[in-house]
XYZ file of C-alpha atoms in Angstrom:
647
model
C 10.574 -41.655 -70.555
C 9.821 -42.985 -74.182
C 6.823 -41.176 -75.794
C 3.842 -43.238 -77.061
C 3.674 -43.416 -80.917
C 0.435 -43.137 -83.065
C -0.349 -45.430 -86.023
C 1.350 -44.263 -89.366
C -1.853 -43.214 -91.161
C -3.156 -41.275 -88.260
C 0.223 -39.540 -87.893
C 0.219 -38.424 -91.501
C -3.275 -37.006 -91.195
C -2.322 -35.172 -87.996
C 0.827 -33.767 -89.621
C -1.128 -32.557 -92.600
C -3.762 -30.983 -90.369
C -1.134 -29.189 -88.286
C 0.588 -27.906 -91.425
C -2.727 -26.588 -92.764
C -3.439 -24.836 -89.483
C -0.003 -23.199 -89.463
C -0.470 -21.952 -93.020
C -3.945 -20.623 -92.260
C -2.749 -18.840 -89.136
C 0.191 -17.338 -91.017
C -2.128 -16.106 -93.814
C -4.449 -14.499 -91.246
C -1.501 -12.710 -89.626
C -0.474 -11.300 -92.996
C -4.018 -10.204 -93.877
C -4.650 -8.503 -90.505
C -1.125 -7.056 -90.278
C -0.956 -8.305 -86.701
C -3.852 -6.175 -85.559
C -6.295 -9.065 -84.892
C -5.768 -11.467 -81.938
C -8.611 -13.913 -82.605
C -11.053 -15.041 -85.321
C -14.381 -16.850 -85.114
C -15.315 -20.049 -86.931
C -18.581 -20.874 -88.574
C -19.972 -22.216 -85.338
C -19.099 -18.992 -83.503
C -16.108 -20.258 -81.531
C -13.084 -17.937 -81.102
C -9.520 -18.940 -82.045
C -6.412 -17.131 -80.840
C -3.810 -16.390 -83.460
C -0.204 -17.450 -82.735
C 1.041 -13.971 -81.840
C -1.716 -13.577 -79.270
C -1.037 -17.055 -77.995
C 2.653 -16.245 -77.552
C 1.825 -13.047 -75.733
C -0.599 -14.864 -73.464
C 1.945 -17.569 -72.749
C 4.615 -14.994 -71.964
C 2.282 -13.125 -69.617
C 1.245 -16.304 -67.849
C 4.869 -17.422 -67.569
C 5.851 -14.061 -66.078
C 3.019 -14.311 -63.551
C 3.991 -17.857 -62.570
C 7.646 -16.835 -62.246
C 6.722 -13.954 -59.971
C 4.636 -16.281 -57.812
C 7.427 -18.875 -57.590
C 10.036 -16.226 -56.782
C 7.865 -14.971 -53.921
C 7.835 -18.394 -52.255
C 10.520 -19.122 -49.587
C 10.949 -22.737 -50.757
C 13.634 -23.715 -53.312
C 11.583 -24.662 -56.397
C 12.550 -26.250 -59.696
C 10.271 -27.203 -62.592
C 11.053 -30.470 -64.349
C 9.952 -31.543 -67.804
C 8.452 -35.022 -68.325
C 11.990 -36.456 -68.619
C 13.209 -34.974 -65.352
C 15.239 -32.121 -66.816
C 15.252 -28.795 -64.974
C 13.501 -26.216 -67.110
C 13.139 -23.393 -64.541
C 14.131 -22.456 -60.957
C 12.921 -19.719 -58.640
C 14.869 -16.989 -56.864
C 15.125 -18.962 -53.582
C 16.827 -21.806 -55.513
C 19.342 -19.372 -56.976
C 20.053 -17.705 -53.615
C 20.632 -21.049 -51.932
C 23.036 -22.053 -54.716
C 24.928 -18.751 -54.400
C 25.175 -18.985 -50.615
C 26.438 -22.581 -50.657
C 28.840 -22.345 -53.650
C 26.649 -24.670 -55.698
C 26.228 -22.308 -58.596
C 26.569 -24.010 -61.994
C 25.685 -23.101 -65.569
C 22.211 -21.587 -65.466
C 21.725 -22.866 -61.910
C 21.243 -26.392 -63.282
C 18.687 -25.550 -65.965
C 18.811 -28.266 -68.614
C 20.376 -30.780 -66.224
C 18.487 -34.014 -65.598
C 17.625 -33.857 -61.905
C 16.894 -37.575 -61.630
C 20.369 -38.428 -63.022
C 21.969 -36.271 -60.327
C 19.952 -38.100 -57.663
C 20.795 -41.506 -59.124
C 24.535 -40.793 -58.889
C 24.603 -39.977 -55.198
C 26.285 -42.564 -52.913
C 24.002 -45.207 -51.498
C 24.740 -44.097 -47.912
C 24.242 -40.409 -48.639
C 21.852 -38.976 -45.958
C 20.014 -36.965 -48.617
C 18.552 -40.257 -49.952
C 19.225 -39.477 -53.621
C 18.117 -42.874 -54.939
C 14.883 -42.710 -52.967
C 14.223 -39.170 -54.271
C 14.872 -40.206 -57.890
C 12.445 -43.080 -57.531
C 9.856 -40.785 -56.006
C 10.149 -38.240 -58.886
C 9.722 -41.005 -61.443
C 6.593 -42.245 -59.687
C 5.101 -38.743 -59.875
C 6.082 -38.199 -63.563
C 4.590 -41.563 -64.496
C 1.319 -40.725 -62.759
C 1.624 -43.570 -60.234
C 1.398 -41.207 -57.254
C 0.037 -37.684 -56.929
C 2.822 -36.511 -54.590
C 6.041 -37.618 -53.026
C 7.642 -36.164 -49.871
C 10.902 -36.829 -48.111
C 12.825 -35.249 -45.220
C 16.624 -35.246 -45.231
C 19.588 -33.527 -43.536
C 21.770 -31.110 -45.451
C 24.419 -29.919 -43.012
C 26.942 -27.211 -43.731
C 30.394 -26.893 -42.138
C 29.043 -24.313 -39.692
C 25.444 -25.401 -39.130
C 23.095 -28.343 -39.091
C 20.089 -28.084 -41.404
C 17.150 -30.195 -42.438
C 14.967 -29.939 -45.514
C 11.666 -31.322 -46.690
C 11.348 -32.293 -50.369
C 7.929 -32.299 -52.017
C 7.300 -33.425 -55.596
C 3.929 -32.720 -57.279
C 2.860 -33.250 -60.932
C 2.173 -30.573 -63.528
C -1.152 -30.712 -65.379
C -1.552 -33.448 -67.933
C -2.186 -37.142 -68.243
C 0.440 -38.392 -67.875
C 1.936 -35.290 -66.170
C 3.669 -32.718 -68.354
C 6.401 -32.433 -65.718
C 6.783 -31.965 -62.037
C 7.402 -29.306 -59.419
C 10.255 -30.074 -57.014
C 10.207 -27.990 -53.848
C 12.842 -27.995 -51.089
C 11.693 -26.314 -47.873
C 14.084 -25.476 -44.998
C 12.580 -27.163 -41.914
C 15.581 -26.739 -39.619
C 13.670 -24.829 -36.942
C 10.720 -27.207 -37.110
C 13.083 -30.180 -36.927
C 14.880 -28.743 -33.935
C 11.499 -28.029 -32.366
C 10.474 -31.659 -32.948
C 13.698 -32.888 -31.267
C 13.074 -30.514 -28.350
C 9.454 -31.640 -28.205
C 10.487 -35.266 -28.165
C 12.980 -34.536 -25.372
C 10.288 -32.628 -23.487
C 7.861 -35.494 -23.983
C 10.508 -37.936 -22.717
C 11.215 -35.862 -19.641
C 7.505 -35.316 -19.067
C 6.885 -39.039 -19.394
C 9.725 -39.784 -16.964
C 8.376 -37.191 -14.561
C 4.867 -38.605 -14.690
C 6.293 -42.043 -14.090
C 8.365 -40.986 -11.085
C 6.290 -38.405 -9.230
C 4.010 -39.455 -6.389
C 0.960 -38.192 -8.273
C -1.642 -39.946 -10.375
C -1.363 -39.218 -14.092
C -4.397 -40.253 -16.114
C -5.810 -39.745 -19.614
C -9.303 -40.691 -20.772
C -10.932 -40.674 -24.210
C -14.331 -39.175 -24.938
C -16.067 -42.306 -23.671
C -14.202 -42.239 -20.345
C -11.916 -45.127 -21.256
C -8.356 -45.161 -19.940
C -5.793 -44.330 -22.643
C -2.866 -43.667 -20.308
C -1.970 -44.017 -16.637
C 1.317 -43.911 -14.787
C 2.877 -46.471 -12.463
C 1.905 -44.538 -9.352
C -1.806 -45.125 -10.017
C -1.104 -48.828 -10.523
C 0.906 -49.060 -7.292
C -1.741 -47.127 -5.393
C -4.659 -49.253 -6.577
C -3.002 -52.669 -7.027
C -3.924 -53.105 -10.719
C -1.643 -54.057 -13.648
C -1.370 -51.880 -16.724
C -2.865 -54.446 -19.103
C -5.848 -54.819 -16.788
C -6.847 -51.151 -16.853
C -5.924 -49.886 -20.354
C -9.080 -49.350 -22.375
C -11.331 -49.912 -19.356
C -14.105 -47.567 -18.308
C -12.558 -45.412 -15.569
C -15.838 -44.673 -13.843
C -16.937 -48.312 -13.652
C -13.577 -49.644 -12.522
C -12.389 -46.955 -10.074
C -15.263 -44.713 -8.956
C -17.457 -45.892 -6.030
C -20.968 -46.715 -7.270
C -22.737 -44.315 -4.878
C -21.054 -41.312 -6.530
C -23.747 -40.615 -9.111
C -22.755 -37.213 -10.476
C -19.465 -38.231 -12.130
C -20.972 -38.531 -15.623
C -22.271 -34.984 -15.371
C -18.905 -33.850 -14.057
C -17.087 -35.565 -16.936
C -19.423 -33.911 -19.449
C -18.703 -30.535 -17.847
C -14.979 -31.234 -18.119
C -15.254 -32.127 -21.809
C -17.072 -28.815 -22.228
C -14.065 -27.214 -20.487
C -16.236 -25.594 -17.810
C -14.128 -24.005 -15.027
C -16.084 -25.681 -12.238
C -14.859 -29.071 -13.519
C -11.149 -28.207 -13.567
C -10.624 -29.009 -9.893
C -12.511 -31.406 -7.645
C -12.106 -34.185 -5.079
C -13.576 -37.648 -5.021
C -12.830 -41.105 -3.671
C -11.530 -43.944 -5.847
C -11.530 -47.685 -5.180
C -8.416 -49.840 -5.118
C -8.436 -53.408 -6.319
C -8.951 -54.589 -2.740
C -11.892 -52.234 -2.185
C -10.004 -49.681 -0.091
C -11.021 -46.080 -0.633
C -8.554 -43.304 -1.359
C -9.456 -39.617 -1.524
C -7.962 -37.881 -4.580
C -7.732 -34.178 -5.373
C -7.844 -33.723 -9.162
C -6.533 -31.057 -11.505
C -8.183 -31.639 -14.881
C -7.809 -30.342 -18.430
C -9.090 -31.301 -21.862
C -7.004 -32.947 -24.584
C -7.315 -31.595 -28.126
C -6.290 -32.825 -31.553
C -4.076 -30.837 -33.895
C -7.243 -29.377 -35.395
C -8.404 -28.198 -31.974
C -11.094 -30.796 -31.432
C -11.586 -32.218 -27.917
C -10.406 -35.839 -27.896
C -10.347 -36.609 -24.179
C -9.162 -35.448 -20.770
C -5.897 -35.367 -18.870
C -5.808 -35.371 -15.066
C -3.219 -35.101 -12.324
C -4.417 -36.494 -8.999
C -2.966 -36.192 -5.506
C -3.739 -38.796 -2.862
C -4.874 -36.705 0.107
C -6.336 -39.540 2.177
C -3.821 -39.325 5.023
C -3.810 -35.557 4.852
C -7.583 -35.454 5.115
C -7.479 -37.882 8.050
C -4.857 -35.667 9.705
C -6.836 -32.522 8.899
C -9.996 -34.068 10.301
C -8.125 -35.112 13.434
C -6.632 -31.625 13.659
C -10.068 -30.095 13.123
C -11.517 -32.232 15.928
C -8.634 -31.281 18.188
C -9.069 -27.620 17.321
C -12.786 -27.887 17.955
C -12.147 -29.571 21.293
C -9.587 -26.900 22.126
C -12.051 -24.202 21.105
C -14.773 -25.724 23.266
C -12.371 -25.945 26.179
C -11.239 -22.357 25.675
C -14.813 -21.130 25.400
C -16.073 -23.194 28.329
C -13.609 -21.872 30.883
C -14.338 -18.613 32.611
C -10.746 -17.425 32.325
C -9.454 -15.202 29.563
C -6.832 -16.908 27.401
C -4.671 -15.583 24.602
C -1.433 -16.617 22.901
C 1.359 -14.254 21.939
C 4.287 -14.680 19.557
C 7.895 -13.838 20.313
C 7.263 -10.200 19.414
C 4.391 -9.980 21.881
C 1.546 -9.878 19.331
C -1.654 -11.755 20.187
C -2.339 -14.491 17.610
C -5.142 -16.453 19.266
C -7.704 -15.772 21.981
C -10.951 -16.966 23.467
C -14.139 -14.978 23.831
C -13.541 -14.648 27.578
C -10.356 -12.665 26.966
C -12.057 -10.330 24.504
C -15.014 -9.820 26.837
C -12.922 -9.123 29.939
C -10.640 -6.720 28.082
C -13.519 -4.960 26.338
C -12.325 -5.596 22.775
C -13.983 -7.330 19.873
C -12.287 -10.616 18.862
C -11.069 -8.966 15.662
C -9.532 -6.036 17.540
C -7.701 -8.258 20.004
C -5.951 -10.340 17.334
C -2.683 -8.706 16.350
C -2.627 -6.369 19.354
C 0.548 -5.903 21.359
C -0.155 -7.865 24.538
C 1.742 -5.414 26.705
C -1.000 -2.863 26.022
C -3.421 -5.009 28.013
C -1.303 -5.438 31.145
C 0.668 -3.492 33.763
C 0.868 -0.053 32.155
C 3.036 0.954 35.079
C 4.464 -0.372 38.291
C 2.583 0.002 41.552
C 4.747 3.020 42.340
C 3.692 4.643 39.047
C 6.968 4.136 37.170
C 6.921 2.609 33.648
C 6.957 -1.172 33.444
C 9.657 -2.253 30.918
C 8.946 -5.191 28.667
C 12.120 -6.923 29.844
C 10.595 -7.212 33.319
C 7.275 -8.579 32.079
C 6.676 -12.062 33.558
C 5.210 -13.206 30.233
C 8.329 -12.250 28.309
C 10.520 -13.773 30.990
C 8.490 -16.959 30.644
C 9.204 -17.004 26.909
C 12.838 -16.064 27.408
C 13.560 -18.806 29.941
C 10.923 -21.326 28.857
C 9.353 -21.717 32.293
C 5.794 -21.603 33.645
C 5.092 -18.623 35.876
C 2.118 -17.806 38.080
C 1.434 -14.181 38.963
C -1.147 -13.609 41.700
C -1.329 -9.832 42.070
C -1.413 -7.984 38.762
C -3.532 -5.417 36.958
C -4.876 -5.696 33.393
C -6.348 -2.806 31.416
C -9.547 -2.640 29.426
C -10.084 -0.859 26.137
C -11.889 2.004 27.907
C -8.856 2.647 30.128
C -10.264 1.075 33.288
C -8.286 -1.604 35.121
C -9.149 -4.735 37.021
C -7.123 -7.048 39.276
C -6.077 -10.398 37.864
C -4.064 -13.444 38.595
C -2.567 -15.161 35.574
C -0.413 -18.037 34.491
C 1.959 -17.872 31.555
C 3.652 -20.865 29.948
C 5.855 -21.148 26.853
C 4.649 -22.496 23.492
C 7.037 -24.759 21.581
C 6.893 -26.123 18.039
C 7.585 -29.706 16.955
C 11.322 -29.014 17.143
C 10.894 -27.817 20.753
C 11.766 -24.275 19.727
C 10.138 -21.462 21.673
C 7.644 -19.658 19.465
C 5.552 -17.775 22.006
C 3.600 -18.046 25.216
C 0.035 -18.600 26.357
C -1.469 -16.330 29.005
C -4.466 -17.482 31.069
C -5.836 -14.733 33.293
C -8.743 -14.436 35.704
C -10.594 -11.344 36.876
C -10.236 -11.506 40.651
C -12.101 -8.276 41.424
C -15.030 -10.193 42.899
C -12.688 -12.398 44.865
C -10.743 -9.425 46.152
C -13.995 -7.691 47.062
C -15.144 -10.826 48.832
C -11.833 -11.130 50.637
C -12.002 -7.477 51.589
C -15.581 -7.936 52.748
C -14.621 -10.968 54.796
C -11.776 -9.035 56.333
C -14.139 -6.174 57.158
C -16.714 -8.525 58.611
C -14.013 -10.259 60.599
C -12.982 -6.871 61.943
C -16.582 -6.093 62.849
C -16.868 -9.443 64.590
C -13.636 -8.678 66.402
C -15.089 -5.335 67.498
C -18.288 -7.011 68.709
C -16.293 -9.673 70.505
C -14.144 -7.071 72.210
C -17.092 -4.926 73.246
C -19.044 -7.953 74.496
C -16.043 -8.858 76.648
C -16.016 -5.254 77.816
C -19.683 -5.309 78.782
C -19.280 -8.033 81.399
C -16.693 -6.089 83.371
C -17.352 -2.375 82.816
C -19.516 -0.508 85.319
C -19.174 3.077 84.129
C -20.456 4.888 81.032
C -17.211 6.713 80.382
C -15.159 3.528 80.457
C -17.646 1.776 78.153
C -17.622 4.633 75.635
C -13.838 5.130 75.617
C -13.086 1.396 75.336
C -15.706 0.913 72.617
C -14.090 3.665 70.489
C -10.611 2.229 71.079
C -11.677 -1.308 70.120
C -13.424 0.006 66.974
C -10.227 1.690 65.742
C -7.666 -0.876 66.844
C -9.568 -4.132 66.269
C -11.981 -2.939 63.605
C -9.405 -0.933 61.588
C -11.720 2.094 61.417
C -9.878 5.367 60.830
C -11.824 7.141 63.570
C -14.647 6.473 66.055
C -16.529 8.695 68.452
C -19.636 8.468 70.684
C -21.918 11.355 71.482
C -24.765 11.540 74.046
C -28.000 13.581 74.081
C -29.553 15.567 76.913
C -33.161 14.310 77.046
C -34.422 17.739 78.178
C -32.602 20.070 75.712
C -32.388 17.431 72.913
C -28.826 18.628 72.238
C -25.628 16.732 72.863
C -21.879 16.479 72.438
C -19.083 13.946 71.844
C -17.995 12.290 75.087
C -15.561 9.600 73.847
C -13.316 9.221 70.783
C -10.321 7.393 69.351
C -8.148 7.977 66.251
C -8.649 11.739 66.304
C -7.523 14.643 68.433
C -9.748 16.223 71.054
C -9.787 19.605 69.310
C -11.584 18.076 66.365
C -14.396 16.429 68.313
C -14.964 19.432 70.571
C -16.378 21.267 67.555
C -18.970 18.583 66.831
C -22.505 19.596 67.831
C -25.331 17.058 68.115
C -29.069 17.715 68.113
C -32.341 15.952 67.647
C -34.171 19.139 66.730
C -34.976 20.129 63.136
C -34.006 23.403 61.540
C -30.522 23.767 63.005
C -27.280 23.919 60.951
C -26.327 20.512 62.345
C -29.689 18.808 61.740
C -28.785 17.307 58.352
C -25.487 15.783 59.424
C -25.464 11.942 59.390
C -25.133 11.591 63.203
C -28.035 13.973 63.870
C -30.228 12.245 61.280
C -29.491 8.901 62.942
C -30.545 10.338 66.333
C -33.661 11.891 64.914
C -34.799 8.840 62.898
C -33.468 6.305 65.423
C -32.150 4.386 62.369
C -28.577 3.942 61.063
C -27.468 6.560 58.528
C -24.770 5.503 56.071
C -22.669 7.853 53.945
C -20.484 5.712 51.666
C -18.728 8.628 49.952
C -17.896 11.574 52.197
C -16.584 13.521 49.189
C -20.121 13.640 47.795
C -22.051 14.229 51.046
C -23.509 17.789 50.991
C -24.144 17.929 54.757
C -20.430 17.379 55.466
C -19.138 20.056 53.121
C -17.647 22.095 55.986
C -15.739 19.119 57.365
C -15.129 17.323 54.041
C -11.545 18.421 53.419
C -10.555 17.759 57.008
C -12.094 14.285 56.953
C -10.548 13.350 53.613
C -7.188 14.581 54.833
C -7.506 12.220 57.807
C -8.186 9.341 55.375
C -11.892 9.108 56.160
C -13.896 8.303 53.007
C -17.119 6.838 54.378
C -19.025 7.004 57.662
C -21.755 5.061 59.403
C -23.772 6.524 62.284
C -25.737 4.159 64.567
C -28.156 5.325 67.307
C -27.766 4.088 70.892
C -31.180 3.375 72.465
C -31.957 2.674 76.116
C -35.503 1.670 77.089
C -36.815 3.072 73.820
C -35.313 6.538 74.264
C -32.411 8.161 72.415
C -29.292 7.896 74.493
C -26.577 8.746 72.023
C -24.898 7.848 68.707
C -21.692 6.067 67.649
C -19.946 7.270 64.454
C -17.488 4.932 62.674
C -15.248 6.301 59.854
C -13.711 3.947 57.236
C -10.808 4.525 54.830
C -12.660 3.071 51.833
C -15.501 4.329 49.687
C -18.584 2.088 49.815
C -17.283 0.423 52.956
C -20.694 -0.089 54.593
C -22.664 -2.735 52.695
C -25.903 -4.243 53.936
C -24.370 -7.128 55.840
C -21.759 -4.968 57.536
C -24.388 -2.369 58.406
C -26.478 -5.032 60.078
C -23.515 -6.245 62.129
C -22.669 -2.705 63.190
C -26.302 -2.106 64.051
C -26.107 -5.158 66.299
C -22.879 -3.717 67.725
C -24.745 -0.513 68.574
C -27.424 -2.682 70.166
C -24.755 -4.355 72.306
C -23.494 -0.960 73.492
C -27.083 0.104 74.155
C -27.578 -3.069 76.150
C -24.431 -2.307 78.140
C -25.745 1.192 78.886
C -29.050 -0.254 80.012
C -27.236 -2.821 82.114
C -25.068 -0.164 83.776
C -28.114 1.984 84.466
C -30.043 -0.909 86.003
C -27.016 -2.007 87.995
C -26.738 1.471 89.483
C -30.466 1.493 90.295
C -30.276 -1.855 92.039
C -27.314 -0.706 94.060
C -29.229 2.417 95.080
C -32.296 0.407 96.169
C -30.067 -1.930 98.136
C -28.744 0.898 100.360
C -31.311 3.713 100.280
C -34.972 4.013 101.153
C -36.996 4.533 98.014
C -39.429 7.044 99.680
C -37.121 9.090 101.927
C -33.830 8.662 100.115
C -32.125 7.980 103.413
C -29.591 5.221 104.014
C -31.210 1.992 105.117
C -30.098 -0.665 107.591
C -27.866 -2.442 105.017
C -25.826 0.687 104.310
C -25.627 1.470 108.075
C -24.373 -1.990 108.930
C -21.921 -2.027 105.985
C -20.474 1.326 106.993
C -20.317 0.514 110.724
């Protein structure tokens, strides 16, 4: 660059002034012997002497050199003409490592000439760099930057060149700095590849990708959103998202958007409907985040949305079906639970939990085999392989079991009938079984009661048939006991009669027991005797039926308890036989079940005793009529009818 010249007269005056200053400074140095660094003028201003100025310049230069050497960039200082006047340690190290070392590491060489002589197609852009340095040295621009590759035989590298002016107007030189940006450049390439892949992914996935600015305007959307809603890209870019896509009745979206811009966690995920171009509604589940600038400022939002319309319809349909199934399960009186292939219960209704005595939480996860058939009827263990439920799963068939026992939590059991059927998945693979069971204790009790009542009716029917043909007490009593045991399925029956004068009695007829046993039975109507509290004696005394439904707990039978239990007798009913209002006798019926005599059966047996009493009365009257027909009532002698019959 050609320096600007001053007019001749001004130059001479300046030269003379400079010469005078030099002479004055030199004279001051001699007078002070170098011990004074500065002097003051008449106006009080201080002036450094040359030696002090040189020292100050050297110190400042050393400080600047240390600073430049500490920087990782390759730095060279250029004078106003572009010549290198200084380089830092990083410049020297780079030259050493790349065999670029020249005399003084290029100091004194014109850097712009080197750049001008590079080939036009050189990737370092030498001509462009030279022009940029000149523009900085001339003061046209305050800085010039340029990125260029500088590959070595073993590696690829990139550098950034930055040229800035030194102080002065025009600049007194320039600072040229080369910074290795290889890692940043590689990162930018990787980032661009990542952005490309991300953009491709957003364009291809079946998810909505959407970006909004701070005002809620659309700055980006992918093709999936356009296909889903029927809009074209040019029709939606820059449009207000909330006005174009959000149904008008959703009024809280502005507040939600503000919460999202504030990056509040409750706004990161939400669901709402959007409108398509045709007015159809689609339900979208959103995952939201904020977009920030390089400085960290929020500049908008980014959202990924999943169309869950069909899924929600399916879920709602499934929910309705599950609710209907739940109502059905809860409305039936049966217990129902499902088990997996391992036998663990994975669903149940409240009826199952209630019948088994568990809470719903306890029943889930239980091993189903613990609730059923702990053992066979003969007491032997019941292996899982023989379980009808597991056989149902194994063979995939429906099975109905009518006589089974299930067990409650407290260890008690109850009779059930149950049906088990396999559960299959959508691929028709067996995944478990459902068990529907019913407590049939009441039904069994009712059936047992009906059978007992039928037996009682059979006994009554048999005895009524007996009444019309029997004419003797002994035959009536013996046949009544036989019919009670054989037709009524009682374990034992006997009839005892009372002497009206002594009020004591004995057993006169029996069936189902040996004679030796009944011969030891004593009957009485009197109080205070050892036999008075026995059921048969109490029935005679009170003239009312006496029921003992558990012989094992009857104190008055303690002496005969073991013998009775050994014979299979567990309950007894004693019914008085009355003739013309007086005690005639008692019939005792022994059953093989505890609590055999309920109210209805007692009433039927009481009627049975009444039938026998009627038969006794009938026999007695029949005998009296026969006596009156052949004997005189006053004398007791045979009358004409008997005489004629015998003659």
